[in-house]
PDB file of C-alpha atoms and ligand atoms in Angstrom:
ATOM      1  CA  MET A   1      12.887  21.735 -14.204  1.00 74.00           C
ATOM      2  CA  GLU A   2       9.302  21.010 -13.946  1.00 72.00           C
ATOM      3  CA  ASN A   3       9.092  24.065 -11.618  1.00 77.00           C
ATOM      4  CA  ASN A   4      11.176  26.401 -13.973  1.00 76.00           C
ATOM      5  CA  ILE A   5      13.660  26.829 -11.302  1.00 79.00           C
ATOM      6  CA  PHE A   6      16.530  27.944 -13.439  1.00 80.00           C
ATOM      7  CA  GLY A   7      14.007  30.017 -15.980  1.00 80.00           C
ATOM      8  CA  PRO A   8      11.421  29.265 -18.369  1.00 79.00           C
ATOM      9  CA  LEU A   9      11.640  26.242 -20.452  1.00 77.00           C
ATOM     10  CA  GLY A  10      10.747  28.370 -23.583  1.00 78.00           C
ATOM     11  CA  ASN A  11       7.965  25.949 -24.750  1.00 81.00           C
ATOM     12  CA  GLU A  12       4.750  24.436 -23.173  1.00 82.00           C
ATOM     13  CA  LYS A  13       5.574  21.107 -24.870  1.00 84.00           C
ATOM     14  CA  TYR A  14       8.723  20.852 -22.679  1.00 83.00           C
ATOM     15  CA  THR A  15       7.370  21.498 -19.485  1.00 82.00           C
ATOM     16  CA  GLU A  16       4.966  18.327 -20.554  1.00 83.00           C
ATOM     17  CA  TYR A  17       7.561  15.995 -21.308  1.00 82.00           C
ATOM     18  CA  VAL A  18       9.244  17.015 -18.074  1.00 81.00           C
ATOM     19  CA  ARG A  19       6.074  15.914 -16.348  1.00 81.00           C
ATOM     20  CA  ASP A  20       6.020  12.453 -18.238  1.00 79.00           C
ATOM     21  CA  ILE A  21       9.912  11.906 -17.581  1.00 81.00           C
ATOM     22  CA  ARG A  22       9.501  12.312 -13.831  1.00 77.00           C
ATOM     23  CA  ALA A  23       6.256  10.361 -13.797  1.00 74.00           C
ATOM     24  CA  SER A  24       8.004   7.269 -15.498  1.00 72.00           C
ATOM     25  CA  ALA A  25      10.896   7.888 -13.133  1.00 74.00           C
ATOM     26  CA  PHE A  26       9.052   7.581 -10.180  1.00 73.00           C
ATOM     27  CA  HIS A  27       7.164   4.546 -11.688  1.00 69.00           C
ATOM     28  CA  LEU A  28      10.317   2.709 -12.524  1.00 72.00           C
ATOM     29  CA  LEU A  29      11.498   3.495  -8.842  1.00 70.00           C
ATOM     30  CA  ASP A  30       8.258   1.817  -7.395  1.00 73.00           C
ATOM     31  CA  LEU A  31       8.884  -1.158  -9.816  1.00 70.00           C
ATOM     32  CA  VAL A  32      12.563  -1.475  -8.776  1.00 70.00           C
ATOM     33  CA  GLY A  33      11.594  -0.997  -5.342  1.00 72.00           C
ATOM     34  CA  ASP A  34       8.873  -3.621  -5.228  1.00 72.00           C
ATOM     35  CA  ILE A  35      11.185  -6.124  -6.989  1.00 71.00           C
ATOM     36  CA  LEU A  36      13.954  -5.671  -4.721  1.00 69.00           C
ATOM     37  CA  ASP A  37      11.817  -6.228  -1.688  1.00 72.00           C
ATOM     38  CA  THR A  38      10.476  -9.347  -3.048  1.00 71.00           C
ATOM     39  CA  SER A  39      14.070 -10.810  -3.808  1.00 69.00           C
ATOM     40  CA  ALA A  40      15.281  -9.451  -0.192  1.00 69.00           C
ATOM     41  CA  ILE A  41      12.390 -11.200   1.772  1.00 71.00           C
ATOM     42  CA  GLU A  42      12.608 -14.441  -0.475  1.00 68.00           C
ATOM     43  CA  SER A  43      16.647 -14.697   0.198  1.00 66.00           C
ATOM     44  CA  GLY A  44      15.704 -14.373   3.900  1.00 66.00           C
ATOM     45  CA  GLU A  45      17.943 -11.456   4.196  1.00 65.00           C
ATOM     46  CA  PHE A  46      15.102  -8.957   5.174  1.00 66.00           C
ATOM     47  CA  SER A  47      16.072  -7.824   8.786  1.00 70.00           C
ATOM     48  CA  LEU A  48      13.229  -6.871  11.008  1.00 81.00           C
ATOM     49  CA  PRO A  49      14.715  -4.614  13.789  1.00 87.00           C
ATOM     50  CA  ARG A  50      11.503  -4.474  16.102  1.00 92.00           C
ATOM     51  CA  SER A  51      10.948  -1.667  18.263  1.00 94.00           C
ATOM     52  CA  SER A  52       7.900  -0.517  20.154  1.00 96.00           C
ATOM     53  CA  LEU A  53       5.691   0.876  17.844  1.00 97.00           C
ATOM     54  CA  LYS A  54       2.670   3.573  17.957  1.00 97.00           C
ATOM     55  CA  VAL A  55       0.982   2.090  14.924  1.00 98.00           C
ATOM     56  CA  ASP A  56      -1.471   5.152  14.969  1.00 98.00           C
ATOM     57  CA  GLU A  57       1.365   7.711  14.584  1.00 96.00           C
ATOM     58  CA  VAL A  58       3.253   5.304  11.697  1.00 95.00           C
ATOM     59  CA  MET A  59      -0.491   4.851  10.063  1.00 97.00           C
ATOM     60  CA  ARG A  60      -0.726   8.663  10.177  1.00 96.00           C
ATOM     61  CA  GLU A  61       2.599   9.131   8.125  1.00 92.00           C
ATOM     62  CA  CYS A  62       1.305   6.641   5.592  1.00 93.00           C
ATOM     63  CA  MET A  63      -1.795   8.456   5.180  1.00 95.00           C
ATOM     64  CA  LYS A  64      -0.117  11.581   4.513  1.00 92.00           C
ATOM     65  CA  LEU A  65       1.932  10.061   1.873  1.00 90.00           C
ATOM     66  CA  MET A  66      -1.088   8.989   0.187  1.00 91.00           C
ATOM     67  CA  ARG A  67      -2.939  11.882   0.550  1.00 91.00           C
ATOM     68  CA  VAL A  68      -2.301  13.688  -2.824  1.00 91.00           C
ATOM     69  CA  GLN A  69      -3.161  10.519  -4.708  1.00 91.00           C
ATOM     70  CA  ALA A  70      -6.110  10.387  -2.937  1.00 95.00           C
ATOM     71  CA  LEU A  71      -7.303  13.937  -3.372  1.00 94.00           C
ATOM     72  CA  ASN A  72      -6.519  13.379  -7.318  1.00 94.00           C
ATOM     73  CA  ALA A  73      -8.319  10.273  -7.258  1.00 95.00           C
ATOM     74  CA  GLY A  74     -11.278  11.777  -5.276  1.00 97.00           C
ATOM     75  CA  VAL A  75     -11.392   9.323  -2.447  1.00 98.00           C
ATOM     76  CA  GLU A  76     -11.680  10.267   1.065  1.00 98.00           C
ATOM     77  CA  LEU A  77      -9.474   8.706   3.679  1.00 97.00           C
ATOM     78  CA  ALA A  78     -11.046   8.261   7.010  1.00 98.00           C
ATOM     79  CA  ALA A  79      -9.031   7.405  10.330  1.00 97.00           C
ATOM     80  CA  ASN A  80     -11.020   5.320  12.731  1.00 97.00           C
ATOM     81  CA  PHE A  81      -8.447   4.582  15.272  1.00 97.00           C
ATOM     82  CA  ARG A  82      -9.520   3.250  18.442  1.00 95.00           C
ATOM     83  CA  ALA A  83      -8.382   5.161  21.597  1.00 94.00           C
ATOM     84  CA  GLY A  84      -5.796   3.917  24.076  1.00 95.00           C
ATOM     85  CA  LEU A  85      -3.981   1.549  21.511  1.00 97.00           C
ATOM     86  CA  PRO A  86      -1.374  -0.791  22.976  1.00 97.00           C
ATOM     87  CA  LEU A  87       2.092  -0.456  21.423  1.00 97.00           C
ATOM     88  CA  LEU A  88       3.040  -2.919  18.840  1.00 97.00           C
ATOM     89  CA  HIS A  89       6.477  -4.645  18.734  1.00 96.00           C
ATOM     90  CA  ALA A  90       7.193  -4.973  15.184  1.00 95.00           C
ATOM     91  CA  ASP A  91       9.641  -3.421  12.603  1.00 93.00           C
ATOM     92  CA  ARG A  92       8.566   0.256  11.818  1.00 92.00           C
ATOM     93  CA  LEU A  93       9.631  -0.025   8.119  1.00 90.00           C
ATOM     94  CA  ALA A  94       7.442  -3.305   7.656  1.00 92.00           C
ATOM     95  CA  ILE A  95       4.812  -1.849   9.183  1.00 95.00           C
ATOM     96  CA  LYS A  96       5.212   1.369   6.716  1.00 93.00           C
ATOM     97  CA  GLN A  97       5.136  -0.617   3.775  1.00 92.00           C
ATOM     98  CA  ILE A  98       2.358  -2.981   4.769  1.00 95.00           C
ATOM     99  CA  ALA A  99       0.173   0.230   5.259  1.00 95.00           C
ATOM    100  CA  ILE A 100       1.376   2.051   2.132  1.00 94.00           C
ATOM    101  CA  ASN A 101       0.760  -1.037  -0.097  1.00 95.00           C
ATOM    102  CA  LEU A 102      -2.875  -1.423   1.406  1.00 97.00           C
ATOM    103  CA  LEU A 103      -3.506   2.277   1.075  1.00 97.00           C
ATOM    104  CA  ALA A 104      -2.078   2.454  -2.410  1.00 95.00           C
ATOM    105  CA  ASN A 105      -4.140  -0.806  -3.525  1.00 96.00           C
ATOM    106  CA  ALA A 106      -7.424   0.791  -2.011  1.00 97.00           C
ATOM    107  CA  VAL A 107      -6.720   4.313  -3.764  1.00 96.00           C
ATOM    108  CA  LYS A 108      -5.856   2.724  -7.191  1.00 95.00           C
ATOM    109  CA  PHE A 109      -8.854   0.413  -7.268  1.00 96.00           C
ATOM    110  CA  THR A 110     -11.541   2.759  -5.788  1.00 97.00           C
ATOM    111  CA  PRO A 111     -13.520   5.219  -8.294  1.00 96.00           C
ATOM    112  CA  GLU A 112     -13.955   8.781  -7.774  1.00 97.00           C
ATOM    113  CA  GLY A 113     -16.302   9.610  -4.828  1.00 98.00           C
ATOM    114  CA  GLY A 114     -15.366   6.531  -3.146  1.00 98.00           C
ATOM    115  CA  ARG A 115     -14.097   6.016   0.644  1.00 98.00           C
ATOM    116  CA  ILE A 116     -11.285   4.320   2.528  1.00 98.00           C
ATOM    117  CA  ASP A 117     -11.743   3.678   5.835  1.00 98.00           C
ATOM    118  CA  ILE A 118      -8.614   3.029   8.000  1.00 98.00           C
ATOM    119  CA  ASP A 119      -9.400   0.970  11.321  1.00 98.00           C
ATOM    120  CA  LEU A 120      -6.846   0.356  14.197  1.00 98.00           C
ATOM    121  CA  SER A 121      -7.787  -1.547  17.174  1.00 98.00           C
ATOM    122  CA  ALA A 122      -6.635  -4.293  19.495  1.00 97.00           C
ATOM    123  CA  THR A 123      -7.957  -7.343  21.545  1.00 95.00           C
ATOM    124  CA  GLY A 124      -5.908  -9.621  23.730  1.00 93.00           C
ATOM    125  CA  ASN A 125      -2.571 -10.161  22.486  1.00 95.00           C
ATOM    126  CA  THR A 126      -3.372  -9.210  18.880  1.00 97.00           C
ATOM    127  CA  PHE A 127      -3.401  -5.848  16.981  1.00 98.00           C
ATOM    128  CA  LEU A 128      -5.637  -5.268  13.811  1.00 98.00           C
ATOM    129  CA  ILE A 129      -5.200  -3.303  11.200  1.00 98.00           C
ATOM    130  CA  SER A 130      -7.977  -2.791   8.567  1.00 98.00           C
ATOM    131  CA  VAL A 131      -8.166  -1.110   5.240  1.00 98.00           C
ATOM    132  CA  ALA A 132     -11.588  -1.057   3.714  1.00 98.00           C
ATOM    133  CA  ASP A 133     -12.642   0.606   0.232  1.00 98.00           C
ATOM    134  CA  THR A 134     -15.742   0.974  -1.824  1.00 98.00           C
ATOM    135  CA  GLY A 135     -13.941   0.050  -4.774  1.00 96.00           C
ATOM    136  CA  SER A 136     -13.905  -2.409  -7.794  1.00 94.00           C
ATOM    137  CA  GLY A 137     -13.726  -5.416  -5.585  1.00 96.00           C
ATOM    138  CA  ILE A 138     -11.661  -8.753  -6.484  1.00 95.00           C
ATOM    139  CA  PRO A 139     -13.666 -11.556  -8.195  1.00 94.00           C
ATOM    140  CA  GLU A 140     -14.108 -14.670  -5.944  1.00 94.00           C
ATOM    141  CA  ASP A 141     -12.276 -17.100  -8.177  1.00 93.00           C
ATOM    142  CA  VAL A 142      -9.149 -14.905  -8.331  1.00 93.00           C
ATOM    143  CA  LEU A 143      -8.947 -14.286  -4.564  1.00 93.00           C
ATOM    144  CA  PRO A 144      -7.279 -17.447  -3.542  1.00 90.00           C
ATOM    145  CA  ASP A 145      -4.036 -16.741  -5.698  1.00 92.00           C
ATOM    146  CA  ILE A 146      -4.197 -12.821  -5.298  1.00 92.00           C
ATOM    147  CA  LEU A 147      -1.209 -12.923  -2.508  1.00 93.00           C
ATOM    148  CA  LEU A 148       0.952 -14.758  -4.944  1.00 90.00           C
ATOM    149  CA  PRO A 149       3.916 -12.635  -6.414  1.00 87.00           C
ATOM    150  CA  PHE A 150       2.985 -11.269 -10.087  1.00 85.00           C
ATOM    151  CA  ASP A 151      -0.922 -12.143  -9.497  1.00 88.00           C
ATOM    152  CA  ARG A 152      -2.955  -9.106 -10.660  1.00 90.00           C
ATOM    153  CA  GLY A 153      -6.489 -10.430 -10.404  1.00 89.00           C
ATOM    154  CA  ARG A 154      -8.421  -9.711 -13.293  1.00 80.00           C
ATOM    155  CA  GLN A 155      -6.439  -6.718 -14.368  1.00 78.00           C
ATOM    156  CA  ASN A 156      -6.630  -6.436 -18.069  1.00 72.00           C
ATOM    157  CA  PRO A 157      -3.226  -6.260 -19.142  1.00 68.00           C
ATOM    158  CA  HIS A 158      -4.094  -3.677 -21.919  1.00 68.00           C
ATOM    159  CA  GLU A 159      -5.989  -1.369 -20.125  1.00 65.00           C
ATOM    160  CA  SER A 160      -5.180  -2.063 -16.514  1.00 72.00           C
ATOM    161  CA  LYS A 161      -4.180   0.430 -13.623  1.00 81.00           C
ATOM    162  CA  GLU A 162      -0.170   0.468 -13.013  1.00 82.00           C
ATOM    163  CA  GLY A 163       1.461  -2.464 -11.072  1.00 85.00           C
ATOM    164  CA  THR A 164       3.611  -5.052 -10.777  1.00 84.00           C
ATOM    165  CA  GLY A 165       1.318  -7.459  -8.607  1.00 89.00           C
ATOM    166  CA  LEU A 166       4.155  -7.640  -6.127  1.00 90.00           C
ATOM    167  CA  GLY A 167       2.437  -5.408  -3.550  1.00 92.00           C
ATOM    168  CA  LEU A 168       0.305  -7.818  -1.696  1.00 95.00           C
ATOM    169  CA  ALA A 169       2.899 -10.477  -1.757  1.00 93.00           C
ATOM    170  CA  ILE A 170       5.161  -8.460  -0.156  1.00 92.00           C
ATOM    171  CA  VAL A 171       2.365  -7.610   2.411  1.00 95.00           C
ATOM    172  CA  ASN A 172       1.812 -11.377   2.869  1.00 95.00           C
ATOM    173  CA  SER A 173       5.503 -12.140   3.509  1.00 92.00           C
ATOM    174  CA  LEU A 174       6.021  -9.242   6.001  1.00 93.00           C
ATOM    175  CA  VAL A 175       2.922 -10.005   7.805  1.00 95.00           C
ATOM    176  CA  ALA A 176       4.343 -13.871   7.901  1.00 93.00           C
ATOM    177  CA  LEU A 177       7.541 -12.412   9.056  1.00 91.00           C
ATOM    178  CA  HIS A 178       5.958 -10.743  12.117  1.00 93.00           C
ATOM    179  CA  ASP A 179       3.813 -14.128  12.889  1.00 94.00           C
ATOM    180  CA  GLY A 180       0.849 -12.407  11.647  1.00 96.00           C
ATOM    181  CA  LYS A 181      -2.268 -13.007   9.753  1.00 97.00           C
ATOM    182  CA  ILE A 182      -4.202 -11.645   6.696  1.00 97.00           C
ATOM    183  CA  GLU A 183      -7.485 -11.979   5.341  1.00 97.00           C
ATOM    184  CA  ILE A 184      -9.121 -10.191   2.371  1.00 98.00           C
ATOM    185  CA  GLU A 185     -12.983  -9.876   2.094  1.00 97.00           C
ATOM    186  CA  SER A 186     -14.051  -8.599  -1.192  1.00 97.00           C
ATOM    187  CA  VAL A 187     -17.561  -8.130  -3.165  1.00 96.00           C
ATOM    188  CA  VAL A 188     -17.054  -7.247  -6.821  1.00 96.00           C
ATOM    189  CA  GLY A 189     -18.571  -3.669  -7.409  1.00 94.00           C
ATOM    190  CA  ALA A 190     -18.940  -3.255  -3.668  1.00 97.00           C
ATOM    191  CA  GLY A 191     -15.661  -2.996  -2.321  1.00 97.00           C
ATOM    192  CA  THR A 192     -12.722  -4.516  -0.521  1.00 98.00           C
ATOM    193  CA  THR A 193     -11.380  -5.089   3.147  1.00 98.00           C
ATOM    194  CA  VAL A 194      -7.901  -6.464   4.055  1.00 98.00           C
ATOM    195  CA  ARG A 195      -7.550  -7.333   7.615  1.00 98.00           C
ATOM    196  CA  VAL A 196      -3.864  -7.934   9.093  1.00 98.00           C
ATOM    197  CA  TRP A 197      -3.459  -9.169  12.687  1.00 98.00           C
ATOM    198  CA  LEU A 198      -0.266  -8.776  14.545  1.00 98.00           C
ATOM    199  CA  PRO A 199       0.909 -10.186  17.442  1.00 97.00           C
ATOM    200  CA  LEU A 200       1.395  -7.224  19.748  1.00 95.00           C
ATOM    201  CA  ASP A 201       4.706  -8.817  21.250  1.00 87.00           C
ATOM    202  CA  GLY A 202       6.086  -9.695  17.908  1.00 69.00           C
ATOM    203  CA  SER A 203       5.975 -13.660  19.411  1.00 62.00           C
ATOM    204  CA  GLY A 204       8.381 -15.857  17.129  1.00 47.00           C
ATOM    205  CA  ALA A 205      10.653 -12.577  16.751  1.00 42.00           C
ATOM    206  CA  ALA A 206      14.362 -12.599  16.204  1.00 42.00           C
TER     207      ALA A 206
HETATM  208  N1  LIG B 301      -8.125  -2.778  -2.828  1.00 88.95           N
HETATM  209  C1  LIG B 301      -8.421  -3.534  -3.901  1.00 88.95           C
HETATM  210  N2  LIG B 301      -9.486  -3.350  -4.619  1.00 88.95           N
HETATM  211  C2  LIG B 301      -9.509  -4.162  -6.018  1.00 88.95           C
HETATM  212  N3  LIG B 301      -8.699  -5.081  -6.211  1.00 88.95           N
HETATM  213  C3  LIG B 301      -7.527  -5.039  -5.558  1.00 88.95           C
HETATM  214  C4  LIG B 301      -7.186  -4.180  -4.272  1.00 88.95           C
HETATM  215  N4  LIG B 301      -6.299  -4.661  -3.825  1.00 88.95           N
HETATM  216  C5  LIG B 301      -5.633  -5.635  -4.858  1.00 88.95           C
HETATM  217  N5  LIG B 301      -6.330  -6.027  -5.700  1.00 88.95           N
HETATM  218  C6  LIG B 301      -6.314  -6.889  -6.633  1.00 88.95           C
HETATM  219  O1  LIG B 301      -5.097  -7.532  -6.878  1.00 88.95           O
HETATM  220  C7  LIG B 301      -4.105  -7.628  -7.310  1.00 88.95           C
HETATM  221  C8  LIG B 301      -2.653  -7.538  -6.712  1.00 88.95           C
HETATM  222  O2  LIG B 301      -2.459  -6.632  -5.910  1.00 88.95           O
HETATM  223  P1  LIG B 301      -0.787  -6.200  -5.689  1.00 88.95           P
HETATM  224  O3  LIG B 301      -0.102  -7.234  -5.575  1.00 88.95           O
HETATM  225  O4  LIG B 301      -1.035  -4.963  -4.697  1.00 88.95           O
HETATM  226  O5  LIG B 301      -0.612  -5.737  -7.310  1.00 88.95           O
HETATM  227  P2  LIG B 301      -0.682  -4.534  -8.096  1.00 88.95           P
HETATM  228  O6  LIG B 301      -1.294  -3.144  -6.960  1.00 88.95           O
HETATM  229  O7  LIG B 301       0.668  -4.109  -8.697  1.00 88.95           O
HETATM  230  O8  LIG B 301      -1.606  -4.642  -9.337  1.00 88.95           O
HETATM  231  C9  LIG B 301      -4.270  -6.142  -8.160  1.00 88.95           C
HETATM  232  O9  LIG B 301      -3.794  -5.998  -9.405  1.00 88.95           O
HETATM  233  C10 LIG B 301      -5.937  -5.987  -8.163  1.00 88.95           C
HETATM  234  O10 LIG B 301      -6.421  -7.111  -9.069  1.00 88.95           O
HETATM  235 MG1  LIG B 302      -0.449  -3.250  -5.248  1.00 88.95          MG
END
């Protein structure tokens, strides 16, 4: 409809409304998706079918999904992937969800002209995914609670960026289900780096 496939809408205003409706629908889908994920994880009914993953391929897919948003935000996405990365025994969807949530936050909280560095590396039995941005940063006093569901840090509810405060909680749960670890390093006004360590063999796996 937005693209007038079946003929023109007649008035420019209609096109604008259709665009708004479409944006709202996507926003609701995001919201419902986050809530469903959270409840599924908490009820323990989140199955994690593991396979041997090429994380660099998964990450490139996620970067593709975020490309338009990054472009619109005027933020550069840079991939720094170590050569000869080992396979990661993990759930593909979970890894995608972790990556997309971290990338979406980095894009959302980084002003125009900023940069997001996505690093992949591995040492010993551990895979490291790192997403570093040059964005607004997270105040030190709210950092300890930032992984909790619905915690939105210092987002002013009246003028804040869209979101549910569930993204990082979901990331945290999915990382825990893989016996991994998450670390957030942040400096207000300078940027945020989120590091996720995952055991290569998915130890403790189902
Ligand atoms: N890369 C980031 N830069 C700055 N603040 C961040 C970043 N990632 C997360 N945050 C802060 O953590 C809060 C929680 O993040 P998240 O759980 O993904 O919720 P949401 O994105 O829906 O607000 C955000 O509202 C924001 O205040
Ligand atoms: Mg988020």
